Coordinates of C-alpha atoms in Angstrom, one line a residue:
Chain A
I1 CA 0.0 0.0 0.0
L2 CA 1.4 3.3 -1.0
N3 CA 1.5 5.9 1.8
V4 CA 2.4 9.5 2.5
E5 CA 3.3 10.3 6.0
Q6 CA 3.5 13.8 7.4
S7 CA 4.7 15.0 10.7
P8 CA 3.9 16.6 13.0
Q9 CA 0.1 16.4 12.8
S10 CA -0.3 19.8 14.2
L11 CA 2.0 22.7 15.2
H12 CA 1.4 25.8 17.2
V13 CA 3.9 28.6 16.8
Q14 CA 4.2 32.3 17.7
E15 CA 4.3 35.0 15.1
G16 CA 7.9 35.5 13.9
D17 CA 9.0 31.8 14.6
S18 CA 10.4 29.8 11.8
T19 CA 9.1 26.3 11.4
N20 CA 9.4 23.2 9.3
F21 CA 7.6 20.0 8.8
T22 CA 8.2 16.7 7.0
C23 CA 6.7 14.6 4.3
S24 CA 7.8 11.0 3.8
F25 CA 6.9 9.1 0.6
P26 CA 8.0 5.8 -1.2
S27 CA 11.3 6.4 -2.7
S28 CA 11.0 3.6 -5.4
N29 CA 9.5 4.7 -8.8
F30 CA 9.6 8.4 -7.8
Y31 CA 7.8 10.8 -10.2
A32 CA 7.0 13.9 -8.4
L33 CA 6.1 15.4 -5.1
H34 CA 3.4 18.1 -4.5
W35 CA 2.9 20.6 -1.7
Y36 CA -0.4 22.3 -1.2
R37 CA -1.7 24.9 1.3
W38 CA -5.2 24.5 2.6
E39 CA -6.9 27.2 4.5
T40 CA -10.1 26.3 6.5
A41 CA -13.3 26.6 4.4
K42 CA -11.3 27.0 1.2
S43 CA -10.0 24.6 -1.3
P44 CA -6.3 23.4 -1.5
E45 CA -3.9 25.7 -3.4
A46 CA -0.6 24.5 -4.9
L47 CA 2.6 25.6 -3.5
F48 CA 5.2 23.5 -5.3
V49 CA 5.7 20.5 -7.6
M50 CA 9.1 19.1 -7.2
T51 CA 10.6 16.5 -9.5
L52 CA 14.4 16.3 -9.1
N53 CA 16.4 15.0 -6.2
G54 CA 18.1 17.9 -4.4
D55 CA 15.5 20.3 -5.7
E56 CA 14.8 23.4 -3.7
K57 CA 11.8 25.6 -4.3
K58 CA 10.9 29.0 -2.8
K59 CA 7.8 31.1 -2.7
G60 CA 8.2 34.2 -0.5
R61 CA 8.9 33.0 3.0
I62 CA 8.0 29.3 2.2
S63 CA 10.6 27.0 0.8
A64 CA 10.8 23.2 0.3
T65 CA 13.6 20.6 -0.3
L66 CA 13.4 17.2 -1.7
N67 CA 15.4 14.0 -1.2
T68 CA 14.1 11.3 -3.6
K69 CA 16.7 8.7 -2.6
E70 CA 15.6 8.5 1.0
G71 CA 12.0 9.6 0.3
Y72 CA 11.4 12.8 2.2
S73 CA 10.7 16.5 1.7
Y74 CA 10.8 19.4 4.1
L75 CA 8.6 22.4 4.0
Y76 CA 10.1 25.6 5.8
I77 CA 8.3 28.7 6.7
K78 CA 10.5 31.6 7.8
G79 CA 9.1 34.2 10.2
S80 CA 5.6 32.7 10.4
Q81 CA 2.7 35.1 10.2
P82 CA -1.0 34.5 11.3
E83 CA -2.0 34.3 7.7
D84 CA 0.3 31.3 7.3
S85 CA -2.2 29.4 9.5
A86 CA -3.4 26.5 7.3
T87 CA -3.1 22.8 6.7
Y88 CA -0.1 21.9 4.5
L89 CA -0.5 18.8 2.4
C90 CA 2.0 16.8 0.5
A91 CA 1.0 14.3 -2.3
F92 CA 2.7 12.1 -4.8
P93 CA 1.4 10.5 -8.0
P94 CA 1.6 6.7 -7.9
M95 CA 3.2 5.0 -10.9
N96 CA 0.7 2.6 -12.5
Y97 CA 1.3 0.3 -15.4
G98 CA 4.7 2.0 -16.0
G99 CA 3.5 5.5 -15.9
S100 CA 1.6 8.1 -13.8
Q101 CA -2.1 8.5 -14.5
G102 CA -2.1 11.9 -12.8
N103 CA -4.0 11.0 -9.7
L104 CA -2.4 11.9 -6.4
I105 CA -2.2 10.2 -3.0
F106 CA -2.3 12.8 -0.2
G107 CA -0.8 12.8 3.3
K108 CA -3.1 13.8 6.2
G109 CA -1.4 17.1 6.4
T110 CA 0.3 19.3 9.0
K111 CA -2.0 21.8 10.6
L112 CA -0.2 25.0 11.4
S113 CA -1.6 27.7 13.8
V114 CA 0.4 30.9 14.1
K115 CA -0.5 33.1 17.1
P116 CA -0.2 36.8 16.8
Chain B
N1 CA -11.1 32.0 -16.5
A2 CA -13.5 30.7 -13.8
G3 CA -11.1 27.8 -13.2
V4 CA -12.8 24.8 -11.5
T5 CA -16.5 25.3 -10.5
Q6 CA -18.6 23.0 -8.5
T7 CA -22.4 23.0 -7.7
P8 CA -24.1 22.8 -5.4
K9 CA -22.1 24.3 -2.5
F10 CA -24.2 22.6 0.2
R11 CA -26.7 19.7 0.1
I12 CA -28.7 17.7 2.6
L13 CA -29.9 14.3 1.4
K14 CA -32.0 11.7 3.0
I15 CA -30.8 8.1 3.1
G16 CA -31.5 6.3 -0.2
Q17 CA -31.9 9.5 -2.2
S18 CA -29.7 10.1 -5.3
M19 CA -27.9 13.3 -6.5
T20 CA -25.3 14.4 -8.9
L21 CA -22.5 16.7 -8.0
Q22 CA -21.5 18.9 -10.9
C23 CA -17.9 19.9 -11.8
A24 CA -16.8 22.0 -14.7
Q25 CA -13.4 23.5 -15.7
D26 CA -12.6 26.0 -18.5
M27 CA -8.8 25.4 -18.6
N28 CA -8.9 22.7 -21.3
H29 CA -7.4 20.2 -18.8
N30 CA -7.5 16.6 -19.8
Y31 CA -7.2 15.2 -16.3
M32 CA -10.0 15.6 -13.8
Y33 CA -10.4 14.2 -10.3
W34 CA -13.0 13.7 -7.5
Y35 CA -11.7 13.7 -3.9
R36 CA -13.6 13.5 -0.6
Q37 CA -12.4 15.0 2.6
D38 CA -13.1 13.2 5.8
P39 CA -12.0 14.5 9.2
G40 CA -8.5 13.3 10.2
M41 CA -8.2 11.4 7.0
G42 CA -7.2 14.0 4.5
L43 CA -8.1 13.8 0.9
K44 CA -9.2 10.4 -0.7
L45 CA -9.5 9.9 -4.4
I46 CA -12.9 8.7 -5.5
Y47 CA -12.6 8.6 -9.3
Y48 CA -10.5 10.2 -12.0
S49 CA -10.5 10.7 -15.7
V50 CA -7.6 11.1 -18.1
G51 CA -9.8 12.5 -20.9
A52 CA -13.3 12.5 -22.4
G53 CA -14.8 9.0 -22.3
I54 CA -12.0 7.6 -20.0
T55 CA -12.5 7.1 -16.3
D56 CA -11.0 5.0 -13.6
K57 CA -11.5 4.2 -9.9
G58 CA -9.5 5.8 -7.1
E59 CA -9.1 4.6 -3.5
V60 CA -12.8 5.0 -2.3
P61 CA -15.1 4.4 -5.5
N62 CA -17.9 2.4 -3.7
G63 CA -21.3 4.1 -3.9
Y64 CA -20.3 6.5 -6.6
N65 CA -20.4 6.7 -10.4
V66 CA -18.8 9.1 -12.9
S67 CA -19.0 9.9 -16.5
R68 CA -16.9 12.2 -18.8
S69 CA -18.6 13.0 -22.0
T70 CA -16.8 16.3 -22.6
T71 CA -13.4 17.7 -21.7
E72 CA -15.0 20.4 -19.5
D73 CA -17.5 18.4 -17.3
F74 CA -16.9 15.6 -14.8
P75 CA -20.1 14.9 -12.8
L76 CA -20.1 12.6 -9.8
R77 CA -23.3 10.5 -9.2
L78 CA -24.4 9.2 -5.8
E79 CA -27.2 6.6 -6.4
L80 CA -28.3 5.5 -2.9
A81 CA -27.0 8.0 -0.4
A82 CA -25.8 6.6 2.9
P83 CA -24.7 8.4 6.1
S84 CA -21.1 7.3 5.4
Q85 CA -21.1 9.5 2.3
T86 CA -21.4 12.7 4.5
S87 CA -18.3 14.5 3.5
V88 CA -16.8 17.5 1.7
Y89 CA -16.3 16.7 -2.0
F90 CA -13.6 18.4 -4.1
C91 CA -13.2 18.3 -7.9
A92 CA -9.8 19.1 -9.3
S93 CA -8.2 19.2 -12.7
S94 CA -4.7 19.3 -14.2
Y95 CA -3.2 19.7 -17.7
V96 CA -0.4 17.2 -17.5
R97 CA -0.4 14.1 -15.5
G98 CA 1.6 13.6 -12.3
Q99 CA 4.0 16.6 -12.6
D100 CA 1.5 19.3 -12.9
T101 CA -0.3 21.3 -10.3
Q102 CA -3.9 20.2 -9.6
Y103 CA -6.5 23.1 -9.4
F104 CA -9.3 22.5 -7.0
G105 CA -12.8 23.7 -7.0
P106 CA -14.5 25.2 -4.0
G107 CA -16.0 22.0 -2.8
T108 CA -19.5 20.6 -2.1
R109 CA -20.5 19.9 1.5
L110 CA -22.9 17.0 1.6
T111 CA -24.8 15.8 4.6
V112 CA -26.8 12.5 4.5
L113 CA -29.4 12.1 7.2

Protein backbone atom coordinates (compact mmCIF):
# COMPACT_ATOMS: atom_id res chain seq x y z
CA ILE A 1 0.00 0.00 0.00
CA LEU A 2 1.47 3.33 -1.06
CA ASN A 3 1.44 5.84 1.74
CA VAL A 4 2.44 9.41 2.45
CA GLU A 5 3.30 10.30 6.04
CA GLN A 6 3.40 13.84 7.33
CA SER A 7 4.70 15.05 10.67
CA PRO A 8 3.89 16.60 12.95
CA GLN A 9 0.13 16.34 12.76
CA SER A 10 -0.26 19.85 14.17
CA LEU A 11 1.99 22.69 15.17
CA HIS A 12 1.39 25.84 17.21
CA VAL A 13 3.93 28.64 16.88
CA GLN A 14 4.21 32.31 17.72
CA GLU A 15 4.28 35.01 15.08
CA GLY A 16 7.85 35.46 13.87
CA ASP A 17 8.93 31.87 14.61
CA SER A 18 10.40 29.82 11.81
CA THR A 19 9.09 26.31 11.45
CA ASN A 20 9.42 23.21 9.32
CA PHE A 21 7.59 19.97 8.76
CA THR A 22 8.23 16.68 7.03
CA CYS A 23 6.68 14.58 4.30
CA SER A 24 7.79 10.96 3.82
CA PHE A 25 6.91 9.05 0.65
CA PRO A 26 7.93 5.84 -1.14
CA SER A 27 11.33 6.40 -2.71
CA SER A 28 10.99 3.70 -5.38
CA ASN A 29 9.52 4.74 -8.76
CA PHE A 30 9.58 8.40 -7.79
CA TYR A 31 7.82 10.72 -10.23
CA ALA A 32 6.97 13.97 -8.43
CA LEU A 33 6.13 15.42 -5.03
CA HIS A 34 3.46 18.08 -4.55
CA TRP A 35 2.91 20.54 -1.69
CA TYR A 36 -0.46 22.25 -1.18
CA ARG A 37 -1.68 24.88 1.27
CA TRP A 38 -5.23 24.44 2.54
CA GLU A 39 -6.95 27.18 4.53
CA THR A 40 -10.07 26.35 6.52
CA ALA A 41 -13.29 26.60 4.48
CA LYS A 42 -11.33 27.04 1.25
CA SER A 43 -9.93 24.63 -1.34
CA PRO A 44 -6.31 23.42 -1.52
CA GLU A 45 -3.91 25.67 -3.42
CA ALA A 46 -0.68 24.48 -4.97
CA LEU A 47 2.63 25.61 -3.48
CA PHE A 48 5.22 23.50 -5.27
CA VAL A 49 5.67 20.52 -7.56
CA MET A 50 9.12 19.01 -7.17
CA THR A 51 10.62 16.43 -9.47
CA LEU A 52 14.43 16.30 -9.07
CA ASN A 53 16.49 14.95 -6.21
CA GLY A 54 18.06 17.88 -4.37
CA ASP A 55 15.41 20.28 -5.72
CA GLU A 56 14.83 23.37 -3.63
CA LYS A 57 11.88 25.65 -4.35
CA LYS A 58 10.91 28.96 -2.78
CA LYS A 59 7.81 31.13 -2.72
CA GLY A 60 8.17 34.19 -0.52
CA ARG A 61 8.87 32.97 3.03
CA ILE A 62 8.02 29.36 2.20
CA SER A 63 10.58 26.95 0.79
CA ALA A 64 10.80 23.20 0.25
CA THR A 65 13.55 20.66 -0.29
CA LEU A 66 13.41 17.18 -1.78
CA ASN A 67 15.38 13.98 -1.21
CA THR A 68 14.09 11.30 -3.57
CA LYS A 69 16.70 8.70 -2.60
CA GLU A 70 15.57 8.55 1.01
CA GLY A 71 11.97 9.56 0.33
CA TYR A 72 11.40 12.78 2.21
CA SER A 73 10.67 16.45 1.67
CA TYR A 74 10.83 19.35 4.11
CA LEU A 75 8.67 22.46 4.02
CA TYR A 76 10.08 25.53 5.78
CA ILE A 77 8.30 28.72 6.75
CA LYS A 78 10.52 31.60 7.78
CA GLY A 79 9.11 34.21 10.18
CA SER A 80 5.61 32.70 10.43
CA GLN A 81 2.67 35.10 10.20
CA PRO A 82 -0.95 34.52 11.32
CA GLU A 83 -1.98 34.34 7.66
CA ASP A 84 0.26 31.27 7.29
CA SER A 85 -2.19 29.35 9.49
CA ALA A 86 -3.44 26.49 7.32
CA THR A 87 -3.05 22.78 6.75
CA TYR A 88 -0.08 21.91 4.56
CA LEU A 89 -0.53 18.79 2.44
CA CYS A 90 1.98 16.81 0.51
CA ALA A 91 1.04 14.33 -2.21
CA PHE A 92 2.64 12.10 -4.80
CA PRO A 93 1.38 10.48 -8.01
CA PRO A 94 1.66 6.69 -7.87
CA MET A 95 3.17 4.97 -10.88
CA ASN A 96 0.66 2.62 -12.49
CA TYR A 97 1.34 0.34 -15.43
CA GLY A 98 4.73 1.97 -15.99
CA GLY A 99 3.46 5.52 -15.90
CA SER A 100 1.59 8.07 -13.84
CA GLN A 101 -2.12 8.51 -14.47
CA GLY A 102 -2.02 11.90 -12.79
CA ASN A 103 -3.98 10.99 -9.66
CA LEU A 104 -2.41 11.95 -6.33
CA ILE A 105 -2.15 10.20 -2.98
CA PHE A 106 -2.30 12.79 -0.22
CA GLY A 107 -0.88 12.78 3.27
CA LYS A 108 -3.12 13.77 6.17
CA GLY A 109 -1.42 17.13 6.42
CA THR A 110 0.26 19.26 9.06
CA LYS A 111 -2.05 21.83 10.62
CA LEU A 112 -0.16 25.02 11.43
CA SER A 113 -1.54 27.65 13.80
CA VAL A 114 0.37 30.91 14.15
CA LYS A 115 -0.51 33.06 17.16
CA PRO A 116 -0.13 36.84 16.87
CA ASN B 1 -11.16 32.00 -16.53
CA ALA B 2 -13.51 30.67 -13.87
CA GLY B 3 -11.14 27.76 -13.18
CA VAL B 4 -12.85 24.76 -11.57
CA THR B 5 -16.46 25.28 -10.54
CA GLN B 6 -18.65 23.00 -8.46
CA THR B 7 -22.38 22.98 -7.75
CA PRO B 8 -24.12 22.84 -5.38
CA LYS B 9 -22.11 24.31 -2.50
CA PHE B 10 -24.21 22.59 0.15
CA ARG B 11 -26.76 19.79 0.09
CA ILE B 12 -28.66 17.71 2.60
CA LEU B 13 -29.89 14.32 1.41
CA LYS B 14 -32.03 11.66 3.00
CA ILE B 15 -30.77 8.08 3.11
CA GLY B 16 -31.49 6.35 -0.20
CA GLN B 17 -31.83 9.53 -2.25
CA SER B 18 -29.71 10.16 -5.32
CA MET B 19 -27.93 13.24 -6.56
CA THR B 20 -25.29 14.45 -8.97
CA LEU B 21 -22.46 16.74 -7.97
CA GLN B 22 -21.48 18.91 -10.88
CA CYS B 23 -17.91 19.87 -11.77
CA ALA B 24 -16.72 21.95 -14.71
CA GLN B 25 -13.38 23.46 -15.74
CA ASP B 26 -12.58 25.98 -18.45
CA MET B 27 -8.82 25.46 -18.62
CA ASN B 28 -8.93 22.73 -21.29
CA HIS B 29 -7.43 20.24 -18.83
CA ASN B 30 -7.48 16.59 -19.83
CA TYR B 31 -7.18 15.25 -16.30
CA MET B 32 -9.96 15.58 -13.75
CA TYR B 33 -10.41 14.12 -10.27
CA TRP B 34 -12.95 13.72 -7.49
CA TYR B 35 -11.78 13.68 -3.87
CA ARG B 36 -13.60 13.48 -0.59
CA GLN B 37 -12.36 14.99 2.63
CA ASP B 38 -13.09 13.14 5.84
CA PRO B 39 -12.01 14.56 9.22
CA GLY B 40 -8.57 13.33 10.21
CA MET B 41 -8.23 11.37 6.98
CA GLY B 42 -7.13 14.00 4.51
CA LEU B 43 -8.17 13.80 0.87
CA LYS B 44 -9.13 10.46 -0.66
CA LEU B 45 -9.47 9.95 -4.40
CA ILE B 46 -12.88 8.66 -5.51
CA TYR B 47 -12.59 8.60 -9.31
CA TYR B 48 -10.45 10.23 -11.93
CA SER B 49 -10.48 10.76 -15.67
CA VAL B 50 -7.61 11.11 -18.13
CA GLY B 51 -9.79 12.46 -20.93
CA ALA B 52 -13.29 12.50 -22.36
CA GLY B 53 -14.74 9.00 -22.30
CA ILE B 54 -12.05 7.56 -19.99
CA THR B 55 -12.53 7.16 -16.25
CA ASP B 56 -10.97 5.00 -13.55
CA LYS B 57 -11.50 4.18 -9.89
CA GLY B 58 -9.52 5.77 -7.11
CA GLU B 59 -9.12 4.65 -3.50
CA VAL B 60 -12.78 4.94 -2.38
CA PRO B 61 -15.10 4.44 -5.40
CA ASN B 62 -17.88 2.39 -3.76
CA GLY B 63 -21.26 4.11 -3.86
CA TYR B 64 -20.28 6.54 -6.62
CA ASN B 65 -20.34 6.71 -10.39
CA VAL B 66 -18.82 9.14 -12.86
CA SER B 67 -18.99 9.96 -16.53
CA ARG B 68 -16.89 12.20 -18.76
CA SER B 69 -18.65 13.01 -22.01
CA THR B 70 -16.81 16.31 -22.57
CA THR B 71 -13.40 17.71 -21.65
CA GLU B 72 -15.05 20.38 -19.49
CA ASP B 73 -17.45 18.39 -17.32
CA PHE B 74 -16.95 15.59 -14.82
CA PRO B 75 -20.11 14.91 -12.77
CA LEU B 76 -20.12 12.59 -9.75
CA ARG B 77 -23.26 10.55 -9.11
CA LEU B 78 -24.43 9.18 -5.76
CA GLU B 79 -27.12 6.58 -6.42
CA LEU B 80 -28.29 5.52 -2.94
CA ALA B 81 -27.02 8.01 -0.41
CA ALA B 82 -25.75 6.62 2.89
CA PRO B 83 -24.62 8.44 6.06
CA SER B 84 -21.06 7.28 5.35
CA GLN B 85 -21.08 9.57 2.30
CA THR B 86 -21.40 12.67 4.47
CA SER B 87 -18.29 14.57 3.52
CA VAL B 88 -16.87 17.52 1.64
CA TYR B 89 -16.30 16.73 -2.02
CA PHE B 90 -13.64 18.43 -4.10
CA CYS B 91 -13.22 18.31 -7.84
CA ALA B 92 -9.81 19.08 -9.34
CA SER B 93 -8.17 19.22 -12.75
CA SER B 94 -4.69 19.30 -14.24
CA TYR B 95 -3.19 19.76 -17.69
CA VAL B 96 -0.37 17.25 -17.53
CA ARG B 97 -0.41 14.07 -15.50
CA GLY B 98 1.59 13.62 -12.33
CA GLN B 99 4.01 16.53 -12.52
CA ASP B 100 1.44 19.26 -12.95
CA THR B 101 -0.37 21.27 -10.31
CA GLN B 102 -3.93 20.22 -9.60
CA TYR B 103 -6.46 23.05 -9.46
CA PHE B 104 -9.26 22.52 -7.00
CA GLY B 105 -12.86 23.67 -7.03
CA PRO B 106 -14.50 25.28 -3.98
CA GLY B 107 -16.03 22.03 -2.75
CA THR B 108 -19.52 20.66 -2.08
CA ARG B 109 -20.53 19.97 1.52
CA LEU B 110 -22.90 17.00 1.58
CA THR B 111 -24.81 15.73 4.59
CA VAL B 112 -26.79 12.48 4.46
CA LEU B 113 -29.37 12.07 7.21
